[in-house]
Amino acid sequence: MGGGQSNLGLSFAEMHWLQRLPSCGLVMMVAACATGPSRPPGATPEAARPASGRSMQPPPPSDAGQADSAQAGSVASAPRPGAPPRAELVPPVAAGREQQPTRLASDGRAIRPAVPGAPLAFPSVDGPLSVRVVYPQPGQVIGARDSTFILGSLGTGRASLTINGASVSVNPNGSFLAWLPFPPGPKPAYELVATRPPADAGQSGGAGAQAGAQPGGGGAGAAATARMTLTVSRPPVPAPLPESGPLVVDRSSLVPAAGSRLRGDEPVQVGVRAPSNAKVTLRLADGSTRALSARGEAFRIDLPARLLAKAARMVVSRNDESATISVPTVEVVDPDAPKFVVLKGSNAEVKGDTDAVTIVRPTPGGTYKWFLFPGTVLETTATRGAWTRVRLDDVLEAWVETKDTEPSARTAPVRRVAVNGRVTSGATRWSDVRIPVGERPAFAVDESARALRLTLHGVTSNIDIINFATNDPVIRDVTWAQVASDRVEINVHLRADLYGYLAFWDAGTFVLRVRRAPEVDPARPLAGRVIAVDAGHPPIGSTGPTGLYEGDAVLAVAEALRPMLEREGATVVMTRTAPGPVALGARPVASRRADADAFVSIHLNAHPDGVNPYRTNGSGTYYFHAHSADLARDVQRGLVKWMGLRDLGVNYDNLAVVRQTWVPAILCEGAFVILPDQEAALRTPEFQSRYAIGILEGLEDWFRSLAPARAGR
């Protein structure tokens, strides 16, 4: 991922949010994905940020042919961006490790664990001199305060480079990654000057110059120079409003926005941007006035919504001039005439499927918290812009995108009563807790090692009896408590550690299906297992300095992993086998429908603008649900052991592909594609195999742990 916007017009932070799009699914999958597209150069994993601040780089430019010419030259074997790797970059093996067990790489050679922190090799490339910048793109909006990075290649490793007068290191393959101050002035630009030594001057030129690059001329024996001017920009800042001359008011800054609906006592901010030497007064419908306080050009006041139920006017004055602005009215919620909405699915690609959900959040635009059934009817208590607030129960409210709702004809609150339930067994693979409720409720499922707590909001319990199978292999017992007048907690106690679960609605009955861990042969822990392998991206994704696109790189890793898993007796479900895009929400759905035993998504990392990529880089693994944490730790250990990069640890993160509940699901960020040495290594079959072996070994260790650690008692 890059530190700015993609060619889709999305910023890195927005691309990171894309990673968080809705998805529900259950299946053992191994996903291969480079964290570039969903993350900025140097950022952490997929779906796309929010808290992590990740961003994504655009896919490689369409002028790949120029990149080819820039990499050609005297080294004919230099790989083109996205092409199968040709150079063999073999990480060193530590002295004394010759006796360690070996693994087979994708090409059949035996390799041993990597030496931690050992430098990665570069191939030597000596093509035509040409400046090619991968990130930022011309005109890119950069969100950094004082410094940011710039990455690309020169087509030859025998050149030198300066950017705005600062010397920048050039690697043997011609790649560079510079950390530099943001260019000053109203029209910031990077001036790149690449120079080839005199003895090489005859090779300069070629069609590789892009975005203002000018290859230098000169005959044999003369120095050759290529130049590029790359203009960038900062996020727009409103121009100061003049304190003299005609009165100017920024009417586009007026708040509140039209269409708001709130309770009468809820505060509403009223404000506008006006010259700092002006005076702003609010005239309410009852004739009273309120003076707005100023902080620079921002004039603000907070008032109860009921005061804005009727037309109000804002008067901006300075000396003898004044301007009047109408303030949008606010609809006040009438408690005696409640309004209701029906939830629609947030993930359109799985409409009508048990994976369809409506995403509900604690705050407008906030993190995903509740994943409710489409068709659930809830009372609305507010509207702010594109967001609607809904009542989950008497004391809990949350927010949903208005586009994911439709008005309901209901005029009275929904009455939901939980009645006698039962536990049924699906052979030995799962057990169902079935609780008749009548109407779909809002709910949440919280997990611990050997229990699930199902919270039903807006529900009263009248449960008198729960029937169990005599020898249920999964569920030990079920208890319940009425913790509030309209909130029920149902506690499901398990015979072994939780493996996975699925909540769904079945004709008036809430069903919580609890999955049993598979029987594992410690000698062959992957035999009979179904593993879902997900090669991350496209769409979006990050790109390395010489044009290696994350989606291509992780697909190569996934293709290397597949035969390794199959040799160990596993069935592999690939979410992607071709370069084309696969919808983010469709990946975990494919995993659940295949009834996978585990899901692994493969990515490459990048950083957002303003983060020094040399300070933090390495391998990291991500999970969301607690029952996936041990799998994440085992795979992370495997990545560090076989790839030899810095250990960035295991991270809890609310990412789309790992939110699935049916199986343990993780996302790997094995390396940083924006780092020149890691990008170069990712072009080689050996490093791709090391990434795949790290995942393979982590899966083996985790499945092997299931038999002794999770046996029922």
C-alpha positions as a printed Julia matrix, in Angstrom:
713×3 Matrix{Float64}:
   0.0     0.0     0.0
   1.11    3.5    -0.59
   0.95    6.62    1.49
  -1.58    8.54   -0.53
  -4.39    7.94   -2.96
  -4.88    5.1    -5.38
  -5.69    5.44   -9.03
  -9.26    4.7    -7.95
  -9.36    8.08   -6.22
  -9.19    6.62   -2.73
  -6.8     7.68   -0.01
  -4.76    5.09    1.84
  -7.0     5.46    4.89
 -10.08    4.94    2.71
  -8.54    1.9     1.11
  -7.87    0.57    4.57
 -11.56    0.96    5.38
 -12.4    -0.94    2.23
 -10.68   -3.88    3.91
 -13.28   -3.63    6.62
 -16.23   -4.16    4.35
 -18.78   -6.68    5.64
 -18.17  -10.35    5.27
 -19.31  -13.44    7.1
 -18.11  -16.89    6.28
 -16.74  -20.09    7.66
 -14.18  -22.37    6.04
 -10.55  -23.33    6.2
  -8.88  -21.08    3.73
  -5.37  -19.87    3.16
  -5.43  -16.4     1.65
  -2.55  -14.93   -0.19
  -2.52  -11.18   -0.27
   0.02   -8.44   -0.37
  -0.67   -5.72    2.14
   0.12   -3.1    -0.36
  -3.29   -2.69   -2.05
  -5.16   -2.53    1.14
  -2.39   -0.84    3.01
  -0.11    2.01    2.28
   3.57    1.49    1.83
   4.57    0.29    5.24
   1.12   -0.13    6.7
  -0.29   -3.24    8.33
  -2.98   -5.72    7.0
  -6.35   -5.92    4.97
 -10.19   -4.8     3.85
  -9.17   -2.29    4.22
  -7.59    0.87    8.75
  -9.49    3.96   10.99
  -7.53    2.88   13.95
  -4.62    1.4    12.09
  -4.3     4.25    9.65
  -3.31    1.96    6.85
  -3.54    2.9     3.25
  -3.04    1.39   -0.15
  -1.08    1.96   -3.29
  -2.52    1.73   -6.78
  -1.87   -1.28   -8.97
   1.12   -0.94  -11.28
   0.78    1.66  -14.04
  -0.62    0.51  -17.35
   2.61    1.44  -19.09
   4.27   -1.77  -17.95
   6.15   -1.92  -21.2
   8.21    1.06  -20.16
   9.02   -0.66  -16.91
  10.21   -3.64  -18.95
  12.54   -1.48  -20.99
  13.83    0.15  -17.84
  14.75   -3.26  -16.44
  16.12   -4.73  -19.68
  19.67   -3.67  -20.58
  22.61   -5.98  -20.19
  20.87   -8.25  -17.66
  18.32  -10.01  -19.81
  17.05  -12.04  -16.9
  15.83   -9.03  -14.92
  12.11   -9.65  -14.2
   9.42   -7.36  -15.45
   6.91   -6.04  -12.87
   4.48   -8.78  -11.96
   6.33  -11.41  -14.02
   7.42  -14.75  -12.53
  10.7   -14.19  -10.66
  13.89  -15.21  -12.38
  16.67  -14.19  -10.01
  17.57  -16.52   -7.16
  17.92  -14.51   -3.95
  18.92  -17.01   -1.3
  18.8   -15.77    2.3
  21.91  -16.89    4.16
  21.76  -19.87    6.47
  23.37  -19.43    9.87
  26.48  -21.39   10.72
  25.58  -24.47   12.69
  22.11  -24.69   11.17
  23.09  -27.25    8.6
  21.62  -29.95   10.83
  18.21  -28.29   11.07
  15.31  -29.98    9.26
  14.85  -28.83    5.67
  11.71  -28.08    3.69
  11.15  -28.3    -0.04
  10.81  -25.04   -1.94
   8.37  -24.75   -4.82
  11.13  -25.69   -7.27
  11.99  -28.87   -5.34
  15.17  -27.63   -3.67
  15.7   -28.22    0.04
  15.96  -25.05    2.17
  16.53  -24.42    5.86
  15.16  -21.73    8.2
  16.44  -18.22    7.53
  18.99  -16.38    9.62
  17.11  -13.69   11.59
  17.96  -10.24   10.32
  20.3   -11.43    7.56
  20.41   -8.99    4.62
  18.52   -9.94    1.49
  20.32   -9.98   -1.85
  19.59   -7.87   -4.92
  19.96   -8.9    -8.56
  22.15   -6.63  -10.66
  20.21   -4.72  -13.31
  21.83   -2.46  -15.9
  19.27   -1.17  -18.37
  18.66    2.24  -19.93
  18.77    5.13  -17.48
  15.23    6.3   -16.82
  13.56    7.76  -13.74
  10.33    5.96  -12.81
   8.43    6.91   -9.64
   5.87    4.41   -8.35
   4.72    6.48   -5.41
   3.62    9.21   -5.09
   1.9     9.69   -8.41
   1.89   13.11  -10.14
  -0.52   15.44   -8.36
  -0.85   13.04   -5.4
  -2.38   14.54   -2.26
   0.06   13.73    0.57
  -1.29   13.69    4.11
   2.1    13.94    5.82
   3.04   16.82    8.11
   6.75   17.28    7.45
   8.31   14.18    5.83
   7.22   11.31    3.63
   8.65    8.65    1.34
   9.13    8.4    -2.4
   9.89    5.13   -4.17
  10.7     3.98   -7.69
  13.53    2.82   -9.93
  16.13    4.09  -12.41
  16.44    1.06  -14.7
  20.03    0.52  -13.66
  21.9    -0.03  -10.42
  24.94    1.83  -11.75
  23.42    5.28  -11.4
  23.37    7.85   -8.63
  20.29    9.84   -7.57
  19.5    13.1    -5.85
  16.02   14.29   -4.89
  15.72   18.0    -4.15
  19.5    18.02   -3.75
  19.61   15.19   -1.19
  21.6    12.08   -2.11
  19.47    8.93   -2.26
  20.81    5.37   -2.16
  20.29    3.33   -5.35
  20.21   -0.46   -5.05
  21.9    -2.89   -7.5
  18.57   -3.49   -9.27
  18.04    0.25   -9.74
  15.38    0.61   -7.03
  15.24    3.38   -4.46
  13.17    4.31   -1.4
  13.79    7.76    0.03
  12.57    9.34    3.25
  12.59   13.08    2.68
  11.16   16.37    3.95
   7.95   17.43    2.25
   8.76   19.96   -0.49
   8.13   23.56    0.61
   6.14   26.25   -1.13
   2.66   26.64   -2.59
   3.45   24.24   -5.47
   5.51   21.47   -3.84
   7.55   19.29   -6.17
  10.32   16.7    -6.08
  13.23   17.29   -8.46
  14.85   13.95   -9.27
  18.24   13.88  -11.01
  19.77   10.51  -11.93
  23.32   10.28  -13.28
  25.17    7.4   -14.9
  28.99    7.33  -14.73
  30.73    8.45  -17.92
  31.79    4.95  -18.95
  28.11    3.94  -19.17
  26.79    7.02  -20.93
  26.23    5.28  -24.22
  23.4     3.21  -22.73
  21.3     6.16  -21.6
  17.94    7.07  -23.05
  15.15    4.67  -23.94
  11.41    4.88  -23.61
  11.4     4.52  -19.85
  11.11    8.17  -18.86
   7.71    8.87  -17.3
   5.77   11.66  -15.61
   8.19   14.38  -16.66
  11.36   12.26  -16.69
  13.88   13.47  -19.22
  16.59   10.98  -20.16
  19.92   12.64  -20.7
  21.87   12.39  -23.88
  25.57   12.15  -24.45
  27.72    9.81  -26.46
  29.88    6.96  -25.23
  32.26    8.1   -22.52
  30.15   11.13  -21.57
  28.09   11.36  -18.39
  24.33   10.7   -18.83
  21.61   12.36  -16.82
  17.85   11.76  -16.51
  15.58   14.22  -14.75
  12.01   14.25  -13.47
   9.88   16.9   -11.84
   7.14   15.32   -9.72
   4.52   17.71   -8.39
   2.49   16.77   -5.33
   0.06   18.6    -3.05
  -1.2    18.78    0.49
  -4.84   18.37    1.53
  -6.65   21.59    0.62
  -6.9    24.24    3.32
  -9.62   26.91    3.08
  -8.26   30.3     2.1
  -8.47   32.89    4.91
 -11.54   35.09    4.74
 -10.67   38.78    4.23
 -11.04   41.04    7.26
 -11.56   44.09    5.08
 -13.44   44.87    1.91
 -16.78   43.2     1.1
 -18.06   40.8     3.77
 -17.42   37.18    2.72
 -19.0    34.19    4.53
 -18.23   30.54    3.82
 -21.81   29.29    3.42
 -20.6    25.75    2.64
 -19.4    25.45    6.25
 -22.91   25.9     7.7
 -23.99   23.32   10.29
 -26.21   21.51   11.05
 -26.83   19.77    7.74
 -30.36   19.42    6.45
 -32.29   16.28    7.31
 -31.25   15.86   10.95
 -33.63   14.15   13.38
 -32.89   14.09   17.12
 -34.5    14.06   20.54
 -35.53   17.47   21.78
 -32.9    17.64   24.52
 -29.98   16.44   22.38
 -27.33   19.09   21.63
 -26.96   20.39   18.09
 -23.98   22.42   16.98
 -24.85   25.51   14.95
 -21.99   27.23   13.21
 -20.4    28.86   10.2
 -17.0    30.12    9.05
 -16.8    33.9     8.86
 -14.09   36.59    9.13
 -12.54   36.63   12.59
 -13.5    40.29   13.06
 -17.18   39.65   12.32
 -20.06   39.06   14.74
 -22.47   36.11   14.33
 -25.9    36.01   15.96
 -28.56   33.28   15.79
 -32.2    34.47   15.67
 -34.58   31.73   16.79
 -38.22   31.31   15.76
 -39.46   32.65   19.13
 -37.62   35.94   18.55
 -34.8    35.28   20.99
 -31.15   35.54   19.96
 -27.94   33.7    20.76
 -24.42   34.97   20.12
 -22.01   32.46   18.59
 -18.56   32.24   20.15
 -15.55   32.62   17.87
 -12.32   30.7    17.65
 -10.47   32.25   14.76
 -12.87   32.03   11.81
 -14.99   29.27   13.36
 -18.19   30.52   15.02
 -20.07   27.88   17.04
 -22.82   27.34   19.61
 -24.48   24.19   20.98
 -28.26   24.27   21.47
 -30.99   21.73   22.32
 -32.54   20.32   19.16
 -36.02   21.55   20.15
 -34.9    25.17   19.64
 -34.22   24.39   15.97
 -37.51   22.63   15.28
 -38.7    25.82   13.59
 -36.95   28.12   11.14
 -33.98   30.06   12.51
 -31.66   32.59   10.88
 -27.99   33.34   11.33
 -26.88   36.96   10.93
 -23.22   37.68   10.18
 -22.32   41.35   10.6
 -19.26   43.58   10.42
 -19.41   47.35   10.62
 -22.29   48.36    8.34
 -22.42   45.09    6.39
 -24.43   41.97    7.2
 -25.43   38.65    5.66
 -28.38   36.45    6.63
 -28.28   32.64    6.33
 -31.21   30.28    6.91
 -30.42   27.46    9.34
 -31.81   24.01    8.45
 -34.52   22.84   10.85
 -34.09   19.73   12.97
 -36.91   17.19   13.22
 -37.6    16.41   16.86
 -38.35   12.78   17.73
 -41.9    12.32   18.99
 -41.84    9.6    21.69
 -45.57    9.05   21.19
 -45.16    8.36   17.46
 -42.08    6.14   17.08
 -40.64    5.32   13.67
 -39.18    2.0    12.64
 -36.88    0.68    9.93
 -36.14   -2.74    8.44
 -32.45   -3.61    8.11
 -31.11   -4.54    4.69
 -27.92   -6.48    3.98
 -24.68   -4.47    3.96
 -22.84   -7.06    1.85
 -24.8    -7.02   -1.4
 -22.88   -9.91   -2.96
 -24.42  -12.43   -0.53
 -28.05  -11.34   -0.44
 -30.39  -14.15    0.55
 -27.54  -16.19    2.05
 -26.89  -16.96    5.72
 -23.74  -14.85    5.32
 -25.79  -11.7     4.65
 -25.55   -9.2     7.52
 -26.27   -5.58    8.36
 -23.35   -3.79    9.98
 -24.16   -1.7    13.05
 -21.65    0.57   14.8
 -21.24    2.35   18.16
 -20.83    5.76   16.45
 -21.5     7.13   12.94
 -18.7     5.89   10.71
 -17.12    4.02   13.64
 -15.82    0.47   13.96
 -17.98   -2.54   13.11
 -19.51   -4.03   16.25
 -22.82   -5.79   15.55
 -23.61   -7.99   12.55
 -27.4    -8.32   12.49
 -29.81  -10.32   10.36
 -31.34   -8.47    7.39
 -35.06   -8.18    8.02
 -34.62   -7.12   11.66
 -37.06   -4.34   12.61
 -35.7    -1.63   14.94
 -36.95    1.71   16.25
 -35.08    4.77   14.98
 -34.12    7.51   17.42
 -32.01    9.88   15.29
 -30.71   10.73   11.83
 -27.45   12.58   11.18
 -26.41   12.92    7.56
 -26.01    9.45    6.06
 -26.46    7.69    9.42
 -29.5     6.46   11.33
 -29.49    5.67   15.05
 -31.45    2.58   16.08
 -32.55    1.3    19.48
 -31.23   -2.18   20.29
 -32.9    -2.25   23.7
 -34.01    0.22   26.37
 -30.48    1.3    27.3
 -28.43    0.62   24.17
 -28.46    2.48   20.85
 -26.22    2.18   17.82
 -25.77    3.54   14.29
 -26.35    2.06   10.85
 -25.9     3.55    7.39
 -29.26    4.89    6.24
 -28.79    3.18    2.87
 -28.84   -0.17    4.69
 -32.36    0.47    6.01
 -35.84    0.98    4.62
 -38.89    2.45    6.36
 -41.22    0.05    8.15
 -44.99    0.46    8.41
 -44.84   -0.67   12.03
 -46.13    1.9    14.52
 -45.58    0.11   17.85
 -42.5    -1.5    19.42
 -41.73   -5.09   18.48
 -42.53   -7.61   21.2
 -39.97  -10.42   21.32
 -40.18  -13.3    23.81
 -37.69  -16.16   24.04
 -39.35  -19.47   24.9
 -38.32  -23.05   25.62
 -35.29  -24.08   23.56
 -33.4   -27.21   22.71
 -29.94  -28.35   21.75
 -29.69  -30.59   18.7
 -26.65  -32.4    17.36
 -25.58  -32.47   13.7
 -23.88  -35.86   13.83
 -20.43  -35.2    15.37
 -19.56  -32.01   13.48
 -21.65  -29.42   15.3
 -24.49  -28.79   17.73
 -27.29  -26.21   17.48
 -28.73  -24.11   20.3
 -32.26  -23.29   19.07
 -34.2   -20.53   20.85
 -37.63  -19.56   19.44
 -38.01  -15.76   19.59
 -40.7   -14.96   17.04
 -39.11  -11.83   15.55
 -35.48  -11.32   14.55
 -33.69   -9.58   17.47
 -30.56   -7.48   17.65
 -27.87   -9.66   19.21
 -24.2   -10.1    20.04
 -22.06  -13.19   20.56
 -19.07  -13.01   22.91
 -16.64  -15.88   23.27
 -14.27  -17.29   25.85
 -12.2   -20.47   25.74
 -15.04  -22.87   26.59
 -18.17  -20.77   26.46
 -20.27  -18.52   24.25
 -22.47  -15.75   25.6
 -25.4   -14.87   23.34
 -27.0   -11.52   24.18
 -30.5   -10.97   22.8
 -31.49   -7.28   22.82
 -35.09   -6.17   23.06
 -36.08   -9.65   24.27
 -37.85  -10.94   27.38
 -37.22  -14.54   28.38
 -39.94  -17.02   29.24
 -37.63  -20.04   28.96
 -38.71  -22.8    31.33
 -36.93  -25.8    29.85
 -34.05  -26.51   27.45
 -33.78  -30.01   26.03
 -30.37  -31.64   25.4
 -29.26  -34.75   23.57
 -28.0   -37.37   26.01
 -24.47  -37.49   24.63
 -23.99  -34.17   22.9
 -20.31  -34.03   21.84
 -20.02  -30.23   21.78
 -22.27  -28.54   24.37
 -22.16  -29.32   28.07
 -25.09  -27.15   29.18
 -26.97  -23.9    28.53
 -28.08  -21.34   31.13
 -29.82  -17.99   30.82
 -30.42  -14.77   32.75
 -32.7   -11.75   32.3
 -30.04   -9.09   32.87
 -32.36   -6.16   32.06
 -36.05   -5.74   31.43
 -35.56   -6.35   27.7
 -32.15   -8.03   27.51
 -31.45  -11.75   27.84
 -28.1   -13.47   28.17
 -27.85  -17.13   27.12
 -24.63  -18.85   28.19
 -23.51  -21.89   26.23
 -20.9   -23.99   28.07
 -18.72  -26.22   25.87
 -16.96  -29.54   26.4
 -13.79  -28.31   24.69
 -12.19  -25.08   23.52
 -14.27  -23.16   21.0
 -13.45  -23.93   17.37
 -16.09  -21.9    15.51
 -19.75  -20.91   15.46
 -22.45  -19.51   13.2
 -25.53  -17.47   14.12
 -28.49  -17.59   11.75
 -32.27  -17.22   11.64
 -34.53  -20.16   10.89
 -38.26  -19.42   10.57
 -38.85  -17.73   13.93
 -35.97  -19.43   15.74
 -32.57  -18.01   16.63
 -29.95  -20.68   15.93
 -26.44  -20.63   17.36
 -24.5   -23.44   15.66
 -21.34  -24.44   17.5
 -18.64  -26.29   15.58
 -16.6   -29.16   16.93
 -12.84  -29.26   16.38
 -11.76  -31.92   13.83
 -10.04  -35.15   14.82
  -6.32  -34.64   14.18
  -3.54  -37.18   13.65
  -0.51  -35.59   15.36
   1.78  -37.39   12.9
  -0.05  -35.89    9.9
  -1.95  -32.91   11.31
  -3.1   -31.6     7.91
  -4.38  -34.91    6.57
  -8.08  -34.62    5.77
  -8.2   -30.92    6.54
  -9.78  -28.32    4.24
  -7.69  -25.18    4.05
  -8.89  -21.98    2.43
  -6.02  -20.04    0.88
  -6.82  -16.44   -0.03
  -4.42  -14.49   -2.22
  -5.25  -10.91   -1.3
  -6.18   -8.32   -3.91
  -7.11   -7.13   -6.46
  -8.96   -4.82   -6.33
  -6.47   -2.26   -5.02
  -3.17   -3.22   -3.43
   0.34   -1.86   -3.0
   3.19   -1.74   -5.5
   6.93   -2.0    -4.91
   9.71    0.29   -6.22
  10.3    -1.72   -9.42
   6.59   -2.25  -10.07
   5.89   -5.58   -8.35
   2.15   -5.48   -7.61
   1.0    -6.99   -4.34
  -1.81   -8.98   -5.92
   0.64  -10.72   -8.29
   3.19  -11.39   -5.56
   0.77  -12.96   -3.1
  -0.84  -15.09   -5.81
   2.61  -16.58   -6.42
   2.91  -17.32   -2.69
  -0.55  -18.93   -2.64
   0.32  -21.06   -5.66
   3.49  -22.17   -3.89
   1.54  -23.02   -0.74
  -1.16  -25.1    -2.44
   1.01  -28.12   -3.42
   2.75  -28.03   -0.04
  -0.6   -28.4     1.72
  -1.74  -31.08   -0.71
   1.41  -33.12   -0.11
   0.49  -33.13    3.59
  -2.99  -34.52    2.82
  -5.04  -31.29    2.9
  -7.72  -30.21    0.45
  -7.08  -26.63   -0.65
  -9.77  -24.1    -1.53
  -8.28  -21.15   -3.43
 -10.3   -17.95   -3.35
  -8.36  -16.68   -6.36
  -6.32  -18.48   -9.02
  -6.06  -15.74  -11.67
  -4.96  -12.07  -11.72
  -8.52  -10.73  -11.92
 -10.32   -9.14   -8.94
 -12.42  -11.06   -6.41
 -14.86   -9.16   -4.19
 -13.66   -8.82   -0.62
 -16.92  -10.09    0.88
 -16.98  -13.13   -1.41
 -13.75  -14.58    0.0
 -14.92  -15.61    3.49
 -18.25  -16.7     2.01
 -16.41  -19.14   -0.26
 -14.55  -20.38    2.81
 -17.7   -21.12    4.79
 -19.48  -22.73    1.87
 -16.5   -25.06    1.41
 -16.72  -25.89    5.14
 -13.03  -25.12    5.52
 -11.17  -25.99    8.68
  -9.0   -22.86    8.58
  -8.65  -19.67    6.54
  -5.37  -17.9     5.78
  -5.24  -14.65    3.8
  -1.86  -13.74    2.29
  -0.83  -10.08    2.01
   2.13   -7.73    1.8
   2.43   -4.63    3.9
   3.01   -0.92    3.31
   2.94    2.3     5.33
   0.74    5.4     5.07
   2.09    8.84    4.23
   4.34   10.32    6.86
   5.57    7.01    8.34
   9.26    6.18    7.94
   9.27    2.72    6.29
  12.83    2.01    7.43
  11.87    2.12   11.1
   9.05   -0.42   11.18
   8.91   -3.33    8.78
   8.89   -7.1     8.93
   6.31   -9.89    9.31
   2.99   -9.63   11.16
  -0.18  -11.7    11.54
  -3.74  -10.56   12.26
  -6.88  -12.09   13.76
 -10.24  -10.84   15.02
 -11.99  -13.58   17.02
 -10.33  -15.03   20.11
 -10.61  -18.59   18.79
  -8.24  -17.57   15.97
  -5.54  -16.09   18.23
  -3.54  -19.31   18.74
  -3.51  -20.01   15.01
  -2.21  -16.48   14.4
   0.6   -16.98   16.92
   1.68  -20.32   15.43
   1.72  -18.96   11.88
   3.56  -15.82   12.99
   6.29  -17.99   14.53
   6.53  -19.87   11.24
   6.86  -16.68    9.2
   9.6   -15.27   11.4
  11.48  -18.59   11.37
  11.45  -19.08    7.61
  11.47  -15.52    6.26
  13.98  -14.09    8.73
  12.41  -10.63    8.91
  11.69   -8.57   12.02
   8.93   -9.98   14.23
   6.1    -7.42   14.28
   3.97   -9.65   16.47
   0.34  -10.73   16.4
  -2.42   -8.14   16.09
  -6.13   -8.07   16.89
  -7.74   -6.15   14.03
 -11.29   -5.74   12.73
 -10.6    -6.87    9.15
 -13.24   -8.13    6.74
 -11.79  -11.52    5.84
 -10.97  -12.51    9.43
 -14.35  -11.57   10.92
 -15.82  -14.88    9.82
 -16.83  -16.99   12.82
 -17.17  -20.55   11.53
 -13.41  -21.27   11.47
 -10.22  -19.77   12.8
  -9.23  -17.11   10.28
  -6.05  -15.07   10.03
  -4.38  -12.6     7.7
  -0.61  -12.58    7.14
   1.51   -9.59    6.22
   4.68  -11.51    5.5
   6.82   -8.67    4.16
   6.74   -5.02    3.06
   6.5    -4.77   -0.7
   7.59   -1.11   -0.64
  10.98   -2.02    0.86
  13.4    -2.51   -2.08
  15.17   -5.56   -0.65
  11.94   -7.3     0.35
  10.35   -6.54   -3.02
  13.39   -8.01   -4.79
  13.23  -11.14   -2.64
   9.5   -11.52   -3.32
  10.27  -11.93   -7.02
  12.2   -15.15   -6.32
  10.73  -18.65   -5.98
  12.8   -19.27   -2.85
  11.43  -16.31   -0.87
   7.9   -17.05   -2.07
   8.44  -20.6    -0.8
   9.73  -19.31    2.53
   6.54  -17.3     2.98
   4.47  -20.37    2.08
   6.49  -22.7     4.35
   6.04  -20.32    7.29
   2.27  -20.58    6.84
   2.42  -24.35    6.31
   4.46  -24.95    9.44
   2.2   -22.67   11.51
  -0.88  -24.57   10.35
   0.76  -27.91   11.16
   1.74  -26.77   14.66
  -1.73  -25.39   15.38
  -3.66  -28.43   14.19
  -1.24  -30.7    16.03
  -2.06  -28.82   19.23
  -5.78  -29.52   18.95
  -5.74  -33.16   20.0
  -4.08  -32.8    23.42
  -5.29  -29.3    24.2
  -8.94  -29.54   23.2
 -10.03  -33.04   24.05
 -13.39  -33.01   25.83
 -13.63  -34.14   29.41
